PDB file of C-alpha atoms and ligand atoms in Angstrom:
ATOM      1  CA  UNK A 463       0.000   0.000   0.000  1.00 84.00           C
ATOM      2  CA  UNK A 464       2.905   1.952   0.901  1.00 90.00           C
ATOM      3  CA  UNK A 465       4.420   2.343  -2.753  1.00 94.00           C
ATOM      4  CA  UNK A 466       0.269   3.147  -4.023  1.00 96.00           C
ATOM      5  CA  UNK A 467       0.296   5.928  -1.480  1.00 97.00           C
ATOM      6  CA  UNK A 468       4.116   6.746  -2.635  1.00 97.00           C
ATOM      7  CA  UNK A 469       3.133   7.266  -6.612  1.00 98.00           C
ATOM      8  CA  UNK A 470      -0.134   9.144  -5.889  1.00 98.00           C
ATOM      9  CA  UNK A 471       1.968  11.685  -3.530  1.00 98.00           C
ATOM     10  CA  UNK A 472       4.476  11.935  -6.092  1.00 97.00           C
ATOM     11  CA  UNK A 473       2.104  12.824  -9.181  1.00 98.00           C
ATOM     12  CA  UNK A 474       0.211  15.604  -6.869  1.00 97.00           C
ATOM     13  CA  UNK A 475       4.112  16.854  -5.660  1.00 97.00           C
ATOM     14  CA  UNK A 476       4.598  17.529  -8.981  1.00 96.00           C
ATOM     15  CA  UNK A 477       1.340  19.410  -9.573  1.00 95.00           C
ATOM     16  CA  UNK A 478       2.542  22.443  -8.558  1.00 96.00           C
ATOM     17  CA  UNK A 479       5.707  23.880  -6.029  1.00 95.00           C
ATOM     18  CA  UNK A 480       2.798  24.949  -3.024  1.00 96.00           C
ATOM     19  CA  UNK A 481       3.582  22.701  -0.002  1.00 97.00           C
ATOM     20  CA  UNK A 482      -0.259  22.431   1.923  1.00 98.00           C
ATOM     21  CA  UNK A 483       0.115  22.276   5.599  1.00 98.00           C
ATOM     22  CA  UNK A 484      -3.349  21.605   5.893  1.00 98.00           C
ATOM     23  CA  UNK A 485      -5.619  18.924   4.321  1.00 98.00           C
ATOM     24  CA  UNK A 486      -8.974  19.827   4.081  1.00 97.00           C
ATOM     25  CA  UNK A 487     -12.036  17.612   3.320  1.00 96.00           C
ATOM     26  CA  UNK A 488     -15.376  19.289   2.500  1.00 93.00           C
ATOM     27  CA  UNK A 489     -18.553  17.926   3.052  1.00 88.00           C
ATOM     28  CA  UNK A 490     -22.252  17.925   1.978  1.00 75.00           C
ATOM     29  CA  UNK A 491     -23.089  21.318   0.553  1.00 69.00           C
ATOM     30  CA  UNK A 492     -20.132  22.543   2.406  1.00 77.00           C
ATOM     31  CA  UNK A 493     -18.126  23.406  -0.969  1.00 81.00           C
ATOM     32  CA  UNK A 494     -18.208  27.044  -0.309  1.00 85.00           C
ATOM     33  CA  UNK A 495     -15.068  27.339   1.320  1.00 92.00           C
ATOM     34  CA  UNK A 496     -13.891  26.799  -1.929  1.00 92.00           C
ATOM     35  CA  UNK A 497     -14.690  30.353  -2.542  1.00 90.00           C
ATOM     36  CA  UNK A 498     -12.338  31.354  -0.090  1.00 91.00           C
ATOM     37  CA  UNK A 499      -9.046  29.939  -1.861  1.00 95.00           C
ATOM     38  CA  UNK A 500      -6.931  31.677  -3.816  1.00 95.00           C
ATOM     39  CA  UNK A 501      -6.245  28.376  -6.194  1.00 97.00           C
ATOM     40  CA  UNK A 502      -3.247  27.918  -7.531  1.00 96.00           C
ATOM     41  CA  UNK A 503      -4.335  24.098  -9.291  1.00 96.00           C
ATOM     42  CA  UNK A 504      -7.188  22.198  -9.173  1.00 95.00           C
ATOM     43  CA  UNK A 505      -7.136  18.621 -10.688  1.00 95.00           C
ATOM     44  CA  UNK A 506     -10.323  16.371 -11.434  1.00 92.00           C
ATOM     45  CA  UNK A 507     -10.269  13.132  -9.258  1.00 91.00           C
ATOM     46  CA  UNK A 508      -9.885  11.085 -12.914  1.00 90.00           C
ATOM     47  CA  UNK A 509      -6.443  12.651 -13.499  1.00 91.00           C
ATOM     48  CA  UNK A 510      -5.218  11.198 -10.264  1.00 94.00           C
ATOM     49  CA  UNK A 511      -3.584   7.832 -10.067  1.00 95.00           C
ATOM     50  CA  UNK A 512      -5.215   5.096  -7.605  1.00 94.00           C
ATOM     51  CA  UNK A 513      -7.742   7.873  -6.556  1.00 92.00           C
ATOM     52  CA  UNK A 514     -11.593   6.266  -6.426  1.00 87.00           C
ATOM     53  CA  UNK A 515     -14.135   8.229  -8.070  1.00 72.00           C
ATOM     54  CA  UNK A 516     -16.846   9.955  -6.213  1.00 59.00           C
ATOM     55  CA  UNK A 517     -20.001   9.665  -7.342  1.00 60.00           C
ATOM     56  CA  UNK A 518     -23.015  10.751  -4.945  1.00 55.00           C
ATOM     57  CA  UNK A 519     -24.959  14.082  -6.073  1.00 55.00           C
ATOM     58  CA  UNK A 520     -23.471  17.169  -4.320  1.00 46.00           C
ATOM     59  CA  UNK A 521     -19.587  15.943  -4.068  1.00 48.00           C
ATOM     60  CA  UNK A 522     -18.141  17.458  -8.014  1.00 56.00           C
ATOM     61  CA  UNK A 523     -14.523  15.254  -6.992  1.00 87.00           C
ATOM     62  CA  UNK A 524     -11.642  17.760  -7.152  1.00 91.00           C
ATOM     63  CA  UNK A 525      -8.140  18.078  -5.448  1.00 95.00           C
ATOM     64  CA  UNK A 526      -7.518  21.563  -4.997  1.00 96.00           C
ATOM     65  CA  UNK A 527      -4.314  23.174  -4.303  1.00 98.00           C
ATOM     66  CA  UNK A 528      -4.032  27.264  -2.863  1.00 97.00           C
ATOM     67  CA  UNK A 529      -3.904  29.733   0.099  1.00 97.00           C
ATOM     68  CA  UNK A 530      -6.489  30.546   2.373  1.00 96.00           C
ATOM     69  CA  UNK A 531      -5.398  32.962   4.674  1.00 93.00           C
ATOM     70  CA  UNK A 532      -2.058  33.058   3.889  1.00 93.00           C
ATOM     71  CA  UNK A 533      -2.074  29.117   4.893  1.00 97.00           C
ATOM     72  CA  UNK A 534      -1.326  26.759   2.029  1.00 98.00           C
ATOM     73  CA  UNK A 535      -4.075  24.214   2.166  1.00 97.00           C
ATOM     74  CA  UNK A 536      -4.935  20.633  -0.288  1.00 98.00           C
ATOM     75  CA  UNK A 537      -8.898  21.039  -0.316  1.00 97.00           C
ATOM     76  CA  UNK A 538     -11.160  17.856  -1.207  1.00 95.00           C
ATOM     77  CA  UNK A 539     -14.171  18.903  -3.051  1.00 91.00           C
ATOM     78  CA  UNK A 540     -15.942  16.123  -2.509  1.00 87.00           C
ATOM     79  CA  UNK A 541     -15.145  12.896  -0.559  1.00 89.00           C
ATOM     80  CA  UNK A 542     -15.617   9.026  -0.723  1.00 92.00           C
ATOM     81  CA  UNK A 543     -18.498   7.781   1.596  1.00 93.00           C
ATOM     82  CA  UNK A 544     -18.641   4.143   2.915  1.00 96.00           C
ATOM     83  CA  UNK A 545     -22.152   3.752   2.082  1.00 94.00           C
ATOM     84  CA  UNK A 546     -20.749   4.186  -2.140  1.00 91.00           C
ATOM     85  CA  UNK A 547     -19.344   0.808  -1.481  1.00 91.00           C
ATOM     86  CA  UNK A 548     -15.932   1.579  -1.787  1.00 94.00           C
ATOM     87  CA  UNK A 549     -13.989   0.138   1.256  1.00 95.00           C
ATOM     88  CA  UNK A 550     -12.179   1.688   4.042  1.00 97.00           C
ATOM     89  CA  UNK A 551      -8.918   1.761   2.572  1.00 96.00           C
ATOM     90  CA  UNK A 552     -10.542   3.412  -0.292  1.00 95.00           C
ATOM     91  CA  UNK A 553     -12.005   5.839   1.674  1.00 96.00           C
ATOM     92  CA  UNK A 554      -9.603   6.769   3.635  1.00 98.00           C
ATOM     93  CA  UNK A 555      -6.748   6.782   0.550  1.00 97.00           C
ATOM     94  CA  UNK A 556      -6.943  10.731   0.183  1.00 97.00           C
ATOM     95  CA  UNK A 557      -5.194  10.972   4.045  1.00 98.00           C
ATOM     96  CA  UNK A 558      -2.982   8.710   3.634  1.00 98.00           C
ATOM     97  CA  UNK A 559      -1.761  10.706   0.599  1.00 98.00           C
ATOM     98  CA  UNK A 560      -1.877  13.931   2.329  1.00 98.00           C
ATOM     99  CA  UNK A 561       0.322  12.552   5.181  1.00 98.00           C
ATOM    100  CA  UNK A 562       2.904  11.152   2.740  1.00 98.00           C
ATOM    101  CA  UNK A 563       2.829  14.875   1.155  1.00 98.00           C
ATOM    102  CA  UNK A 564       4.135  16.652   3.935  1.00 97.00           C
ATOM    103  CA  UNK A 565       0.590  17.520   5.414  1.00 98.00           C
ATOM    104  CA  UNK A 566       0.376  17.379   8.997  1.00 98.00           C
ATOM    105  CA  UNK A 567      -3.121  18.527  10.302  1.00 98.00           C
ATOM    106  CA  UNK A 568      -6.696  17.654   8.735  1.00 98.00           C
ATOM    107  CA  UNK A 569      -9.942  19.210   8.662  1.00 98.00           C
ATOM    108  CA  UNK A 570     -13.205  17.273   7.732  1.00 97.00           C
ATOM    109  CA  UNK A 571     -16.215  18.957   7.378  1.00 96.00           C
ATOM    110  CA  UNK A 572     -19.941  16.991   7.290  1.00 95.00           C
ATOM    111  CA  UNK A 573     -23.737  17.648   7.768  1.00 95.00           C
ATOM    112  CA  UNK A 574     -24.855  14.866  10.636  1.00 97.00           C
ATOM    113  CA  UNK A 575     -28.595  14.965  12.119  1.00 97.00           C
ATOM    114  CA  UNK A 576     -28.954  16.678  15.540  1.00 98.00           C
ATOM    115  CA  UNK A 577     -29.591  14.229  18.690  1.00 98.00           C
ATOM    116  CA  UNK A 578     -28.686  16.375  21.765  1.00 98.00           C
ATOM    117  CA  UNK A 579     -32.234  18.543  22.122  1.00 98.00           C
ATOM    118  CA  UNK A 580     -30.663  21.580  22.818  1.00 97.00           C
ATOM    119  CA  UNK A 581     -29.767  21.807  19.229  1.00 98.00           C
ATOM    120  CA  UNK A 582     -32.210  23.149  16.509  1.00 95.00           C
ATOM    121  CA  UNK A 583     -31.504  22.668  12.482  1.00 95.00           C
ATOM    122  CA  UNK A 584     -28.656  25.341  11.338  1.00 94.00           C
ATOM    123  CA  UNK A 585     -26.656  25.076  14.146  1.00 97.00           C
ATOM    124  CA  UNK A 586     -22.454  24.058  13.738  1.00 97.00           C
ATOM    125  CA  UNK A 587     -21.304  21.584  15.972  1.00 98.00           C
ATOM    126  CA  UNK A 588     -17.638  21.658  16.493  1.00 98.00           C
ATOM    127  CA  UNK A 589     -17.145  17.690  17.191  1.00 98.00           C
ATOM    128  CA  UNK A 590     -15.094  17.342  20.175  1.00 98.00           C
ATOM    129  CA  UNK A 591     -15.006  13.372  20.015  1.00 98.00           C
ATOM    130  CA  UNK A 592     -16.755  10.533  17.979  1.00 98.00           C
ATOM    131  CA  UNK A 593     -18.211   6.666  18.231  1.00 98.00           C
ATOM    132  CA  UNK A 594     -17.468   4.204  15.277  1.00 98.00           C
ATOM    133  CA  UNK A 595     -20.494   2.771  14.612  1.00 98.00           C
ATOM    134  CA  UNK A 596     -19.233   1.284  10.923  1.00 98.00           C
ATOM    135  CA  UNK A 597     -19.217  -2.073  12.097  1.00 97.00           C
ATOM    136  CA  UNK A 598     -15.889  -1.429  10.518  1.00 98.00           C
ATOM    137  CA  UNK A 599     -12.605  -0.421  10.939  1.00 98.00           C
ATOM    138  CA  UNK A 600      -9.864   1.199   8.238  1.00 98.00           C
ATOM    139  CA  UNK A 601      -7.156  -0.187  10.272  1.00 98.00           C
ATOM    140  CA  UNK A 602      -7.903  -3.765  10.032  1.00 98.00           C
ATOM    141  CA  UNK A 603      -5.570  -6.272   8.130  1.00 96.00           C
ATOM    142  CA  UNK A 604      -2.021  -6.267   8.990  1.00 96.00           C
ATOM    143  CA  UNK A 605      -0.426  -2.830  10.220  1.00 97.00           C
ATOM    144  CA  UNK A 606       2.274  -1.072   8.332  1.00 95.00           C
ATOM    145  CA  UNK A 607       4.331   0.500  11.280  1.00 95.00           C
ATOM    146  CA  UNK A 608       5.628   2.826   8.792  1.00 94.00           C
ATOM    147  CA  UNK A 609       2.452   4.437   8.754  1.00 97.00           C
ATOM    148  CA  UNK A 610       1.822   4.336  12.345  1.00 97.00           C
ATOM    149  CA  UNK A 611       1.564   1.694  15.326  1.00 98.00           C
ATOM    150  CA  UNK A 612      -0.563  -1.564  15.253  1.00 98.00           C
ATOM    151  CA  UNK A 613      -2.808   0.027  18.186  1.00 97.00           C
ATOM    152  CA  UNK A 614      -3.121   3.646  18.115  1.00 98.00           C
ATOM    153  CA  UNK A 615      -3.708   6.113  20.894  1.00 97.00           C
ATOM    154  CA  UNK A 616      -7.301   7.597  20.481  1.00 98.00           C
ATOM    155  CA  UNK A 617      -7.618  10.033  23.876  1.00 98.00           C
ATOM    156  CA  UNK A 618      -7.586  12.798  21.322  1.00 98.00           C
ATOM    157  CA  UNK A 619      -9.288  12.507  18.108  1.00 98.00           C
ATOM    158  CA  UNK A 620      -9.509  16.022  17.684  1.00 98.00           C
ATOM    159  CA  UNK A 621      -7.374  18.577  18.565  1.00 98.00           C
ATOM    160  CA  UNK A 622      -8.123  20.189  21.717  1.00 98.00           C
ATOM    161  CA  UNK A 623      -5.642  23.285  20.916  1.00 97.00           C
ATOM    162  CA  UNK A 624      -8.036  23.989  17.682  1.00 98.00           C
ATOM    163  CA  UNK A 625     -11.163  22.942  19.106  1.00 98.00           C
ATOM    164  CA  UNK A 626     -10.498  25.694  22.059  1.00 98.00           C
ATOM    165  CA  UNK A 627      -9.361  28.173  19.077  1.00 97.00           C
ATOM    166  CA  UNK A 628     -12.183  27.810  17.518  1.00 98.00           C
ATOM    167  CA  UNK A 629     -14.594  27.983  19.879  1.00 97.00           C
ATOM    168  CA  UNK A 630     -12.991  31.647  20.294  1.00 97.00           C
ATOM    169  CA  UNK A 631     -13.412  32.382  16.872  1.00 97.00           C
ATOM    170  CA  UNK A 632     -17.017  31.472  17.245  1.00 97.00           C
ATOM    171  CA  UNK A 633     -17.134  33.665  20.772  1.00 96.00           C
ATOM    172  CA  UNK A 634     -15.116  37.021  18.849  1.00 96.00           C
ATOM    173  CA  UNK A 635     -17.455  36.718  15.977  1.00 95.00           C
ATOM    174  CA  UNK A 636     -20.946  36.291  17.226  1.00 94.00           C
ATOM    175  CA  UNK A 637     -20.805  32.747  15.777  1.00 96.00           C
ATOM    176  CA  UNK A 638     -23.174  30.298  18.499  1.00 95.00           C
ATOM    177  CA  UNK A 639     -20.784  27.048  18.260  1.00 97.00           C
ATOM    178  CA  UNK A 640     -22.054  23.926  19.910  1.00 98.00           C
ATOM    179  CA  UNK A 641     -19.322  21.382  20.514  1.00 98.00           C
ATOM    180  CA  UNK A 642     -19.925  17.364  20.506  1.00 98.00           C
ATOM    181  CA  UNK A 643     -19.668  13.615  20.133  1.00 98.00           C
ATOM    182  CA  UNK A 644     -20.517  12.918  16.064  1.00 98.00           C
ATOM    183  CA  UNK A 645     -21.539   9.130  15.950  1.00 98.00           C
ATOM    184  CA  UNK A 646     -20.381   7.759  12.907  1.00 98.00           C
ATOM    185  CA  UNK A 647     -22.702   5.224  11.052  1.00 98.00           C
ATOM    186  CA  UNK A 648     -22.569   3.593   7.575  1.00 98.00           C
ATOM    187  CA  UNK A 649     -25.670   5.202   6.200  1.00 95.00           C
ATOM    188  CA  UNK A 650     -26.894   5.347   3.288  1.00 96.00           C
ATOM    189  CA  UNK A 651     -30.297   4.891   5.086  1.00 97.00           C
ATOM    190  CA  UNK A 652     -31.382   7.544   7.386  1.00 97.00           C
ATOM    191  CA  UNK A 653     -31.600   6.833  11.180  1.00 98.00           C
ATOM    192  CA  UNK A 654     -35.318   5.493  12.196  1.00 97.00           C
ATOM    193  CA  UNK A 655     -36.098   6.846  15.181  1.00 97.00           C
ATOM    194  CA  UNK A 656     -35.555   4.114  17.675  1.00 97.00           C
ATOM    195  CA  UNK A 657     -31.834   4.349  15.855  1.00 98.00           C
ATOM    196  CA  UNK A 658     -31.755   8.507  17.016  1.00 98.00           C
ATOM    197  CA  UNK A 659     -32.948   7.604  19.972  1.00 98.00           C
ATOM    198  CA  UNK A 660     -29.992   4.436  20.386  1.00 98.00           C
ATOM    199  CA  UNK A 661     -27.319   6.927  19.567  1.00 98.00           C
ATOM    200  CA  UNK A 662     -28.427   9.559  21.924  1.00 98.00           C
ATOM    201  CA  UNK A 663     -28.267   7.036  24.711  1.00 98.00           C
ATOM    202  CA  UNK A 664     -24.942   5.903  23.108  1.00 98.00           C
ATOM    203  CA  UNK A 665     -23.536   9.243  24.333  1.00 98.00           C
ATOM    204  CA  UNK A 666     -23.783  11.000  20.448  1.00 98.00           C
ATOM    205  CA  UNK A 667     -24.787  14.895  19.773  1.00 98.00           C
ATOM    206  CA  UNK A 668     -25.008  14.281  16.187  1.00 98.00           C
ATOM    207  CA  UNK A 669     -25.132  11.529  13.341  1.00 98.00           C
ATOM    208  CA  UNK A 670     -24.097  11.099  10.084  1.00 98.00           C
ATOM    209  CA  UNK A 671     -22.178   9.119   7.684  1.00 97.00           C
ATOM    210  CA  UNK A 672     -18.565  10.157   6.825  1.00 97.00           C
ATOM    211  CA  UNK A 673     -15.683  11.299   9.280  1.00 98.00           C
ATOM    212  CA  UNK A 674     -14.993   8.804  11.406  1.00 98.00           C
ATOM    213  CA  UNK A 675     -13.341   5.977   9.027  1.00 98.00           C
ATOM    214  CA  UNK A 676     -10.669   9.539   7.956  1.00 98.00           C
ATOM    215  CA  UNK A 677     -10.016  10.444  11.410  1.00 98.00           C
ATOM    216  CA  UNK A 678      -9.012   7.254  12.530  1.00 98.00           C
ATOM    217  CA  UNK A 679      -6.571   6.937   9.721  1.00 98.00           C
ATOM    218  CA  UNK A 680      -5.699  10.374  10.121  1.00 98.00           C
ATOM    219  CA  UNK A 681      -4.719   9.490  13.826  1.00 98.00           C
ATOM    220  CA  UNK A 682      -3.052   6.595  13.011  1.00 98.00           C
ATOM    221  CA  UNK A 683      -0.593   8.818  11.377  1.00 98.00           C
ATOM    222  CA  UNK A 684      -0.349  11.665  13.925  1.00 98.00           C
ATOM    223  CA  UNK A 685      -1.764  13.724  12.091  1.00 98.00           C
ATOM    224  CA  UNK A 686      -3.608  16.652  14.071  1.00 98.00           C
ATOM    225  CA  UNK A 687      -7.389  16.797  13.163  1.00 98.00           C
ATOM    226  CA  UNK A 688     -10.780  19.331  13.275  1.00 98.00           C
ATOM    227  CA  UNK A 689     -13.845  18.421  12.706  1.00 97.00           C
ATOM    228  CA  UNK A 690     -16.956  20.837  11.997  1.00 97.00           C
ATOM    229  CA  UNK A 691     -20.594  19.501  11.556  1.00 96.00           C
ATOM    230  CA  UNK A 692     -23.844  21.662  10.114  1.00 96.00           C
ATOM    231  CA  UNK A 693     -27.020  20.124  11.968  1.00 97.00           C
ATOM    232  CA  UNK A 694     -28.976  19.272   9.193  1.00 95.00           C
ATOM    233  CA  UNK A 695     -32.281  17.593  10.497  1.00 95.00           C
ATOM    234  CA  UNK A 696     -33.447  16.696  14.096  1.00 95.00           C
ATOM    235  CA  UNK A 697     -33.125  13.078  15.637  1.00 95.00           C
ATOM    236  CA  UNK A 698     -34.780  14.445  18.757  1.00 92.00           C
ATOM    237  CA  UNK A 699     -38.065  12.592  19.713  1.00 92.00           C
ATOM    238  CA  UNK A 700     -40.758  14.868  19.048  1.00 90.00           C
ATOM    239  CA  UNK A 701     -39.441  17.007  16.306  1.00 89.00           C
ATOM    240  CA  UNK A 702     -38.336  13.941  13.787  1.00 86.00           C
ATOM    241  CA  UNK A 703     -39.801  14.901  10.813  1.00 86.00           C
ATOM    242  CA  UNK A 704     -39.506  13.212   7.083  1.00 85.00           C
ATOM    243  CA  UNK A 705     -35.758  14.284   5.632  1.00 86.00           C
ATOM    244  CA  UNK A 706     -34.187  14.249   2.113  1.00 88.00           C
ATOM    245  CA  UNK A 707     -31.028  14.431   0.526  1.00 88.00           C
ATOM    246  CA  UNK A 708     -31.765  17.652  -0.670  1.00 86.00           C
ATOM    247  CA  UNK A 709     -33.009  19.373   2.514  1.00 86.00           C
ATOM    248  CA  UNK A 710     -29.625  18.385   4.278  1.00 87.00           C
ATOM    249  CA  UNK A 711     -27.959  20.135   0.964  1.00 88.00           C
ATOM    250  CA  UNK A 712     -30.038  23.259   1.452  1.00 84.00           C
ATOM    251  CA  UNK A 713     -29.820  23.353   5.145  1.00 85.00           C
ATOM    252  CA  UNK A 714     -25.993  22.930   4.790  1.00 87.00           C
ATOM    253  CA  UNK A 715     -25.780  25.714   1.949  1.00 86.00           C
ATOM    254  CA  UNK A 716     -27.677  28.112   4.658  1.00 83.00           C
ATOM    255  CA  UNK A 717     -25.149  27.259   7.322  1.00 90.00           C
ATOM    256  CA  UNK A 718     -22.131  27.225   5.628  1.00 91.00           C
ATOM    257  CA  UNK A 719     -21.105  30.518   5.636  1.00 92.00           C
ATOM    258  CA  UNK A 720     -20.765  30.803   9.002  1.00 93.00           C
ATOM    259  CA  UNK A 721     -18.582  27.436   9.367  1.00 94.00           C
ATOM    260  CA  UNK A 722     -16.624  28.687   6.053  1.00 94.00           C
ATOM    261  CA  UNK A 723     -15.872  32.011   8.309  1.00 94.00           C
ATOM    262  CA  UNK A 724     -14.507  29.652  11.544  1.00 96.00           C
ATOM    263  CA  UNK A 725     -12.373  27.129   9.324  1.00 96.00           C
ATOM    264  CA  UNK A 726     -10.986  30.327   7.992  1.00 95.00           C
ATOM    265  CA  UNK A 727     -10.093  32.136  10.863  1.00 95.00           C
ATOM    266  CA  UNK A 728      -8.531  29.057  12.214  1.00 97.00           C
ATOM    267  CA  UNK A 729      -6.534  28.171   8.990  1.00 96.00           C
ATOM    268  CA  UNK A 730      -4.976  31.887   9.930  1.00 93.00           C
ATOM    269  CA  UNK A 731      -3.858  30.421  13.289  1.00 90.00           C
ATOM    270  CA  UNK A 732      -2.452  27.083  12.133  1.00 85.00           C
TER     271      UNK A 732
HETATM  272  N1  HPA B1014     -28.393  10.891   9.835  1.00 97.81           N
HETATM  273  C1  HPA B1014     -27.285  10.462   9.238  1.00 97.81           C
HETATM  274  N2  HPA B1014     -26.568  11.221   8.433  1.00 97.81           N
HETATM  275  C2  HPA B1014     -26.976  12.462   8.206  1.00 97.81           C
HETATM  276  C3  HPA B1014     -28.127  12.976   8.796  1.00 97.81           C
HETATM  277  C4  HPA B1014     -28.887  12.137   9.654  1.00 97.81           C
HETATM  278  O1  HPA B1014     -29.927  12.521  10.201  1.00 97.81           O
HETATM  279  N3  HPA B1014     -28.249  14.254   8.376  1.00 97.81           N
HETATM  280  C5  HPA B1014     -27.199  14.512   7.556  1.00 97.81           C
HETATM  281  N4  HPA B1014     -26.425  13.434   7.461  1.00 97.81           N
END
């Protein structure tokens, strides 16, 4: 695996002479960050050797290279969900790549459905912690201890320097930032809500379908990470109403300003 990760490092090294610091990987109707960049090259997940290809409605499947504040940042338009049936090693591919680039920090953002009931649709949730619920892990099969140990540390999945910077951000800017456990599910179904109700006991804030299989990997590596949520629909008994695809996209689109305007600020501080 070591070589795969090697060659695709080496192709995007070549790309252009900007050295990211920061990978970032944007979520449902989160691409307007990319907005923010000041790109120096973007290349179509095709062109790339070994990448998968995304598919699902909403992720367009570019690598992009540039500055956002003055930090030099590798932004994923687009990422590779479990529930697409690619695997975790698939999934996860795009950090291993960034790590073997130079990149040292990663920051994932993701639309999840609210569970804690002081949360209403809208609101960001800066996640502070998660549960893997995949049933799966992208660690399993034998460990390459060049990448990272067989049994890696998780006591800090996320930063706690950038989660406290950001919650300051959020504080000097007017920005109301909740801050919680994201539970981590295959999807592609949404939760029923006996399943809300299961994760809320679990210990979750929010739920969705992406984040946990990167940060693991991400960890595994030592790689610093941030992770940024848009409540997107309501587990919450009571207020569980029928949800789409395209509401989450909308409701994501409305928030995402606001989460754009934290990841930047904290990109400033990296
Ligand atoms: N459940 C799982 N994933 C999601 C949800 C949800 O309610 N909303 C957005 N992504």
């Amino acid at each position: 695996m070591l070589e795969t990760i090697q060659i695709t490092a080496d192709y995007l090294i070549n790309q252009t002479t900007l050295k990211p610091v920061v990978g970032i990987i944007l979520g449902t109707g989160l691409g307007g960050l990319v907005e923010e960049i000041e790109i120096e090259k973007s290349i179509s997940y095709e062109e790339i050797p070994n990448f998968p290809v995304s598919t699902v409605e909403g992720h367009s499947g570019r690598l992009i290279f540039g500055t956002i504040n003055n930090t030099p940042i590798l932004a994923m338009q687009g990422r590779f969900h479990y529930y697409e049936g690619y695997d975790m090693k698939e999934v996860t591919f795009p950090v291993r790549v960034m790590k073997q680039m130079g990149i040292e920090t990663l920051f994932v953002s993701n639309a999840s459905g609210g569970l804690n009931p002081d949360y209403v649709v809208g609101d960001i949730m800066v996640i502070n912690d998660h549960i893997n619920m995949f049933g799966d892990n992208p660690l399993i099969g034998r460990n390459n201890n060049k990448l990272g140990p067989r049994f890696p540390d998780m006591s800090e999945p996320y930063s706690k320097r950038l989660i406290a910077e950001a919650l300051m951000i959020g504080n000097d800017n007017g920005i109301d930032l909740k801050q919680g456990v994201y539970v981590g599910t295959t999807g592609p179904t949404f939760e029923t809500p006996a399943e809300y109700k299961m994760f809320r006991i679990l210990g979750a804030d929010a739920v969705g379908m992406s984040t946990v299989p990167e940060v693991i990997v991400a960890r595994h590596m030592d790689m610093q990470c941030f992770g940024i949520s848009i409540i997107t629909d309501s587990g919450v008994p009571g207020q569980i109403v029928e949800v789409s695809h395209e509401e989450v996209q909308e409701v994501a689109a409305a928030a995402e300003p606001k989460m754009t305007m934290v990841i930047k600020e904290l990109l400033g501080r990296i």
